[in-house]
Structures are given as structure tokens and as C-alpha cells.
Amino acid sequence: MKVSVSFLSSSNIPEDLKKLNETDVDYIHMDIMDGKFVLAKTMPFREMRNIYKYTNKRLDVHLMVEDPKKYIPLYAELNTEYITFHVEVMDRIEENLELIKSYGIKCGLAIKPNTPVKALVPYLPLLDLVLVMSVEPGKGGQQFISSTEDKIKEVRALLDSYHSNAVISVDGGINEETKAMCYECDILTSGSYIINSKSFQKRIDSLR
């Protein structure tokens, strides 16, 4: 199991990124929020771009924004493995997926807890990743929604039926207990469970 760590709950981002850089975590998960798609808003790119000063880990960028096209070229400049935005944006989805691919970066779609899995179907041929939200996006430290287990299975069945090689990531309330409900996924994205702990590596190991 691969692990991606979100620093959304961090109270000292530079220090926590340095500590994460000393672990064997697979990705750093960057939550980007515009205050429109979700109520919260993260730091502007001029600050986010400084992440390279603290970590050389590959980035897993999650755009919780109304206009992905505005952000894709910016985060494509960084050490980025995946750029994911929400299927609920409902506008120019294919165009934005193609834009991500044009930078040689893997593209993904995120899906909220109440959004039907079938919303992904038109875009499956383009996807490298499906991000299943196991909480409502926009805030760290939430509890895992138990029905996510069935949703992950549904996404896996959908990918298999379309012979898709896209990986499944799950984000929200991930810890040593809830990981058991995510056995069908490929990447566990965890934030406060790791960031608020004394040993990042031990918590990362507990999710593998």
C-alpha cells in the first residue's frame, strides 16, 4: 500500500515537511482550496511553491477549486506526480484532464461521498487515478464515512469493467483502524493521523 500525507492539519508546515522528507512516505498530498468550491481557502501559490525548500518527495496535488484550469499550469511547475480535481466541477472536465497530461503529469478525478460513481464513466479512458473522498472535502481531522468501503468496491468494479489501469486513492479520516475498510485501494491519503503524531514513520508504517 502506498501512502500520501496531507499537511492540511499542520501548525508548522516547513518543520513537518522536513520531518516527512526523512520518512519513506510515497507522496506529499497538497490540498488546494479556493474558498469557492469549498469554504476553506489555502495559501496562495506564491507560498505553496516553496514546498521544494523543505521536501523532495513527489507531490500529489488535490484541487478543491471551481476553475482547475487556473491552477493546473502552476502546480505542473512543481515536483508533481498527480494532479486531481473534482468531477463535481462539471465543466470542461475532459479539457482539463488533457491539460494535465500535456505537462507529462498523471491526472485524476476526485469524487465526493454523495456523488454517484457513474459520474466517472465518461472520463475513465483518460484517468490515472480516482480519489475517493471518505469525508466531505475542505477540512482536516474529520471522521471516516463508513459507507466509503462499499464505494471503493464500486469504483474498483467500474475500473475493472472498463479495463482501466487507474489507481484508487482514499482521502479522509484514514488511520490504523479505518485502513481495513480501504483494502481495495492503492493509495491511502492521511493527514492529522500522521501530522499530529510523535513519530511520522511509525504512523506511515501502520498504514502500509
mmCIF file of C-alpha atoms in Angstrom:
data_model
loop_
_atom_site.group_PDB
_atom_site.id
_atom_site.type_symbol
_atom_site.label_atom_id
_atom_site.label_comp_id
_atom_site.label_asym_id
_atom_site.label_seq_id
_atom_site.Cartn_x
_atom_site.Cartn_y
_atom_site.Cartn_z
ATOM 1 C CA MET A 1 0.000 0.000 0.000
ATOM 2 C CA LYS A 2 1.307 3.442 -0.908
ATOM 3 C CA VAL A 3 0.881 6.353 1.481
ATOM 4 C CA SER A 4 0.326 10.019 0.710
ATOM 5 C CA VAL A 5 0.436 12.518 3.590
ATOM 6 C CA SER A 6 -1.574 15.734 3.714
ATOM 7 C CA PHE A 7 -0.196 18.657 5.723
ATOM 8 C CA LEU A 8 -3.578 20.417 5.858
ATOM 9 C CA SER A 9 -3.717 19.987 9.649
ATOM 10 C CA SER A 10 -0.147 21.133 10.235
ATOM 11 C CA SER A 11 0.554 24.074 12.544
ATOM 12 C CA ASN A 12 4.177 24.273 11.366
ATOM 13 C CA ILE A 13 4.265 23.333 7.696
ATOM 14 C CA PRO A 14 8.004 23.836 6.992
ATOM 15 C CA GLU A 15 9.023 21.752 10.005
ATOM 16 C CA ASP A 16 6.515 18.971 9.264
ATOM 17 C CA LEU A 17 7.567 18.812 5.618
ATOM 18 C CA LYS A 18 11.199 18.405 6.677
ATOM 19 C CA LYS A 19 10.201 15.581 9.008
ATOM 20 C CA LEU A 20 8.136 13.911 6.263
ATOM 21 C CA ASN A 21 11.106 14.164 3.931
ATOM 22 C CA GLU A 22 13.043 11.914 6.313
ATOM 23 C CA THR A 23 10.390 9.176 6.086
ATOM 24 C CA ASP A 24 9.696 6.701 3.287
ATOM 25 C CA VAL A 25 6.286 8.235 2.503
ATOM 26 C CA ASP A 26 5.416 7.900 -1.187
ATOM 27 C CA TYR A 27 3.800 11.286 -1.769
ATOM 28 C CA ILE A 28 3.089 14.636 -0.159
ATOM 29 C CA HIS A 29 -0.607 15.410 -0.641
ATOM 30 C CA MET A 30 -1.232 19.093 -1.373
ATOM 31 C CA ASP A 31 -4.777 20.261 -0.651
ATOM 32 C CA ILE A 32 -5.532 23.365 -2.717
ATOM 33 C CA MET A 33 -8.767 25.182 -1.810
ATOM 34 C CA ASP A 34 -10.116 28.364 -3.402
ATOM 35 C CA GLY A 35 -12.801 29.342 -0.867
ATOM 36 C CA LYS A 36 -15.457 28.760 -3.554
ATOM 37 C CA PHE A 37 -15.648 25.042 -4.311
ATOM 38 C CA VAL A 38 -15.201 24.525 -0.566
ATOM 39 C CA LEU A 39 -15.481 27.180 2.152
ATOM 40 C CA ALA A 40 -11.866 26.980 3.278
ATOM 41 C CA LYS A 41 -9.001 28.617 1.441
ATOM 42 C CA THR A 42 -5.344 27.584 1.412
ATOM 43 C CA MET A 43 -2.209 29.639 0.931
ATOM 44 C CA PRO A 44 -1.665 31.231 -2.492
ATOM 45 C CA PHE A 45 0.657 29.536 -4.965
ATOM 46 C CA ARG A 46 3.433 32.058 -4.345
ATOM 47 C CA GLU A 47 3.761 30.476 -0.897
ATOM 48 C CA MET A 48 2.860 26.899 -1.829
ATOM 49 C CA ARG A 49 5.584 26.825 -4.480
ATOM 50 C CA ASN A 50 8.194 26.999 -1.696
ATOM 51 C CA ILE A 51 7.476 23.392 -0.793
ATOM 52 C CA TYR A 52 10.613 22.396 -2.716
ATOM 53 C CA LYS A 53 12.706 24.063 0.011
ATOM 54 C CA TYR A 54 11.545 21.505 2.570
ATOM 55 C CA THR A 55 10.941 18.259 0.686
ATOM 56 C CA ASN A 56 11.992 16.477 -2.475
ATOM 57 C CA LYS A 57 9.114 13.987 -2.258
ATOM 58 C CA ARG A 58 6.793 13.672 -5.235
ATOM 59 C CA LEU A 59 3.593 15.683 -4.913
ATOM 60 C CA ASP A 60 0.014 14.501 -5.108
ATOM 61 C CA VAL A 61 -1.993 17.678 -5.792
ATOM 62 C CA HIS A 62 -5.709 17.765 -4.912
ATOM 63 C CA LEU A 63 -7.520 20.764 -6.396
ATOM 64 C CA MET A 64 -10.701 21.626 -4.499
ATOM 65 C CA VAL A 65 -11.395 24.565 -6.783
ATOM 66 C CA GLU A 66 -14.078 25.823 -9.173
ATOM 67 C CA ASP A 67 -11.664 26.517 -12.043
ATOM 68 C CA PRO A 68 -8.954 23.818 -12.283
ATOM 69 C CA LYS A 69 -7.546 25.329 -15.493
ATOM 70 C CA LYS A 70 -6.333 28.324 -13.494
ATOM 71 C CA TYR A 71 -4.285 26.118 -11.137
ATOM 72 C CA ILE A 72 -3.047 23.256 -13.320
ATOM 73 C CA PRO A 73 -0.217 25.188 -15.053
ATOM 74 C CA LEU A 74 1.026 26.467 -11.674
ATOM 75 C CA TYR A 75 1.234 23.115 -9.907
ATOM 76 C CA ALA A 76 2.621 21.473 -13.037
ATOM 77 C CA GLU A 77 5.780 23.526 -12.328
ATOM 78 C CA LEU A 78 6.458 21.590 -9.125
ATOM 79 C CA ASN A 79 7.703 18.052 -8.465
ATOM 80 C CA THR A 80 4.227 16.706 -9.175
ATOM 81 C CA GLU A 81 3.204 13.097 -9.824
ATOM 82 C CA TYR A 82 -0.596 13.558 -9.836
ATOM 83 C CA ILE A 83 -2.970 16.485 -10.262
ATOM 84 C CA THR A 84 -6.537 15.673 -9.276
ATOM 85 C CA PHE A 85 -9.652 17.840 -9.428
ATOM 86 C CA HIS A 86 -13.312 17.151 -8.693
ATOM 87 C CA VAL A 87 -15.778 15.530 -11.073
ATOM 88 C CA GLU A 88 -18.418 17.759 -9.429
ATOM 89 C CA VAL A 89 -16.885 20.776 -11.198
ATOM 90 C CA MET A 90 -18.991 19.587 -14.160
ATOM 91 C CA ASP A 91 -17.318 21.921 -16.664
ATOM 92 C CA ARG A 92 -14.562 21.216 -19.209
ATOM 93 C CA ILE A 93 -13.517 18.086 -17.367
ATOM 94 C CA GLU A 94 -12.043 16.327 -20.397
ATOM 95 C CA GLU A 95 -10.234 19.509 -21.461
ATOM 96 C CA ASN A 96 -8.663 19.881 -18.020
ATOM 97 C CA LEU A 97 -7.596 16.226 -17.873
ATOM 98 C CA GLU A 98 -5.919 16.638 -21.254
ATOM 99 C CA LEU A 99 -4.229 19.816 -19.994
ATOM 100 C CA ILE A 100 -2.713 17.920 -17.060
ATOM 101 C CA LYS A 101 -1.477 15.193 -19.397
ATOM 102 C CA SER A 102 0.078 17.798 -21.706
ATOM 103 C CA TYR A 103 2.555 18.566 -18.907
ATOM 104 C CA GLY A 104 3.532 14.906 -18.614
ATOM 105 C CA ILE A 105 1.740 14.621 -15.282
ATOM 106 C CA LYS A 106 -0.735 11.918 -14.264
ATOM 107 C CA CYS A 107 -4.322 13.099 -13.968
ATOM 108 C CA GLY A 108 -7.084 12.159 -11.568
ATOM 109 C CA LEU A 109 -10.675 12.869 -10.652
ATOM 110 C CA ALA A 110 -11.932 13.152 -7.082
ATOM 111 C CA ILE A 111 -15.433 12.141 -6.114
ATOM 112 C CA LYS A 112 -17.386 13.371 -3.058
ATOM 113 C CA PRO A 113 -19.165 10.956 -0.693
ATOM 114 C CA ASN A 114 -22.637 11.623 -2.146
ATOM 115 C CA THR A 115 -21.674 11.689 -5.824
ATOM 116 C CA PRO A 116 -22.629 8.536 -7.789
ATOM 117 C CA VAL A 117 -19.675 6.527 -9.079
ATOM 118 C CA LYS A 118 -21.221 6.511 -12.564
ATOM 119 C CA ALA A 119 -20.246 10.205 -12.867
ATOM 120 C CA LEU A 120 -16.714 8.967 -13.595
ATOM 121 C CA VAL A 121 -17.661 6.822 -16.583
ATOM 122 C CA PRO A 122 -17.209 9.375 -19.423
ATOM 123 C CA TYR A 123 -13.653 10.119 -18.302
ATOM 124 C CA LEU A 124 -12.307 6.660 -17.470
ATOM 125 C CA PRO A 125 -10.113 6.339 -20.603
ATOM 126 C CA LEU A 126 -8.162 9.422 -19.514
ATOM 127 C CA LEU A 127 -7.757 8.702 -15.806
ATOM 128 C CA ASP A 128 -4.609 7.634 -13.984
ATOM 129 C CA LEU A 129 -6.202 7.994 -10.549
ATOM 130 C CA VAL A 130 -9.590 8.116 -8.831
ATOM 131 C CA LEU A 131 -9.628 9.903 -5.469
ATOM 132 C CA VAL A 132 -12.492 8.628 -3.319
ATOM 133 C CA MET A 133 -13.351 11.164 -0.622
ATOM 134 C CA SER A 134 -14.193 9.421 2.647
ATOM 135 C CA VAL A 135 -15.156 12.757 4.245
ATOM 136 C CA GLU A 136 -16.693 15.933 2.884
ATOM 137 C CA PRO A 137 -13.784 17.837 1.285
ATOM 138 C CA GLY A 138 -12.470 21.049 2.743
ATOM 139 C CA LYS A 139 -11.472 20.306 6.319
ATOM 140 C CA GLY A 140 -8.920 18.070 8.034
ATOM 141 C CA GLY A 141 -9.485 15.858 11.056
ATOM 142 C CA GLN A 142 -12.922 14.503 10.069
ATOM 143 C CA GLN A 143 -14.209 11.009 10.771
ATOM 144 C CA PHE A 144 -14.176 8.360 8.055
ATOM 145 C CA ILE A 145 -17.611 7.760 6.469
ATOM 146 C CA SER A 146 -18.163 4.014 6.798
ATOM 147 C CA SER A 147 -20.142 3.686 3.548
ATOM 148 C CA THR A 148 -16.895 4.564 1.747
ATOM 149 C CA GLU A 149 -15.915 0.899 1.927
ATOM 150 C CA ASP A 150 -18.723 -0.014 -0.487
ATOM 151 C CA LYS A 151 -17.938 2.983 -2.674
ATOM 152 C CA ILE A 152 -14.321 1.887 -3.057
ATOM 153 C CA LYS A 153 -15.515 -1.576 -4.125
ATOM 154 C CA GLU A 154 -17.875 0.034 -6.614
ATOM 155 C CA VAL A 155 -15.079 2.144 -8.095
ATOM 156 C CA ARG A 156 -12.818 -0.911 -8.323
ATOM 157 C CA ALA A 157 -15.529 -2.888 -10.120
ATOM 158 C CA LEU A 158 -16.086 0.020 -12.518
ATOM 159 C CA LEU A 159 -12.370 0.324 -13.319
ATOM 160 C CA ASP A 160 -12.118 -3.434 -13.875
ATOM 161 C CA SER A 161 -15.157 -3.497 -16.149
ATOM 162 C CA TYR A 162 -13.617 -0.793 -18.343
ATOM 163 C CA HIS A 163 -10.150 -2.399 -18.181
ATOM 164 C CA SER A 164 -8.785 0.788 -16.640
ATOM 165 C CA ASN A 165 -5.344 0.850 -15.032
ATOM 166 C CA ALA A 166 -6.214 3.876 -12.888
ATOM 167 C CA VAL A 167 -5.250 3.581 -9.232
ATOM 168 C CA ILE A 168 -7.618 4.320 -6.360
ATOM 169 C CA SER A 169 -6.683 6.716 -3.575
ATOM 170 C CA VAL A 170 -8.839 7.287 -0.494
ATOM 171 C CA ASP A 171 -8.735 10.544 1.454
ATOM 172 C CA GLY A 172 -10.305 11.469 4.786
ATOM 173 C CA GLY A 173 -10.237 10.008 8.298
ATOM 174 C CA ILE A 174 -7.593 7.445 7.384
ATOM 175 C CA ASN A 175 -5.914 5.764 10.344
ATOM 176 C CA GLU A 176 -4.824 2.332 11.573
ATOM 177 C CA GLU A 177 -8.450 1.257 12.135
ATOM 178 C CA THR A 178 -10.158 2.676 9.042
ATOM 179 C CA LYS A 179 -7.487 1.361 6.664
ATOM 180 C CA ALA A 180 -9.164 -2.058 6.980
ATOM 181 C CA MET A 181 -12.127 -0.655 5.039
ATOM 182 C CA CYS A 182 -9.856 0.501 2.222
ATOM 183 C CA TYR A 183 -8.195 -2.763 1.194
ATOM 184 C CA GLU A 184 -9.376 -2.369 -2.424
ATOM 185 C CA CYS A 185 -7.464 0.887 -2.870
ATOM 186 C CA ASP A 186 -3.857 1.541 -3.914
ATOM 187 C CA ILE A 187 -3.016 4.736 -2.025
ATOM 188 C CA LEU A 188 -4.070 5.805 1.460
ATOM 189 C CA THR A 189 -4.090 9.570 1.929
ATOM 190 C CA SER A 190 -3.780 10.537 5.572
ATOM 191 C CA GLY A 191 -3.375 13.871 7.311
ATOM 192 C CA SER A 192 -3.941 14.520 11.018
ATOM 193 C CA TYR A 193 -3.347 10.855 11.973
ATOM 194 C CA ILE A 194 0.275 11.296 10.877
ATOM 195 C CA ILE A 195 0.873 15.041 11.252
ATOM 196 C CA ASN A 196 -0.396 15.134 14.855
ATOM 197 C CA SER A 197 1.712 12.160 15.934
ATOM 198 C CA LYS A 198 5.129 11.973 17.601
ATOM 199 C CA SER A 199 6.532 9.546 15.042
ATOM 200 C CA PHE A 200 5.575 10.131 11.424
ATOM 201 C CA GLN A 201 7.367 6.982 10.258
ATOM 202 C CA LYS A 202 5.583 4.696 12.754
ATOM 203 C CA ARG A 203 2.201 6.023 11.647
ATOM 204 C CA ILE A 204 3.140 5.657 7.982
ATOM 205 C CA ASP A 205 4.268 2.071 8.645
ATOM 206 C CA SER A 206 0.920 1.338 10.337
ATOM 207 C CA LEU A 207 -0.908 2.159 7.096
ATOM 208 C CA ARG A 208 1.152 0.007 4.732
#
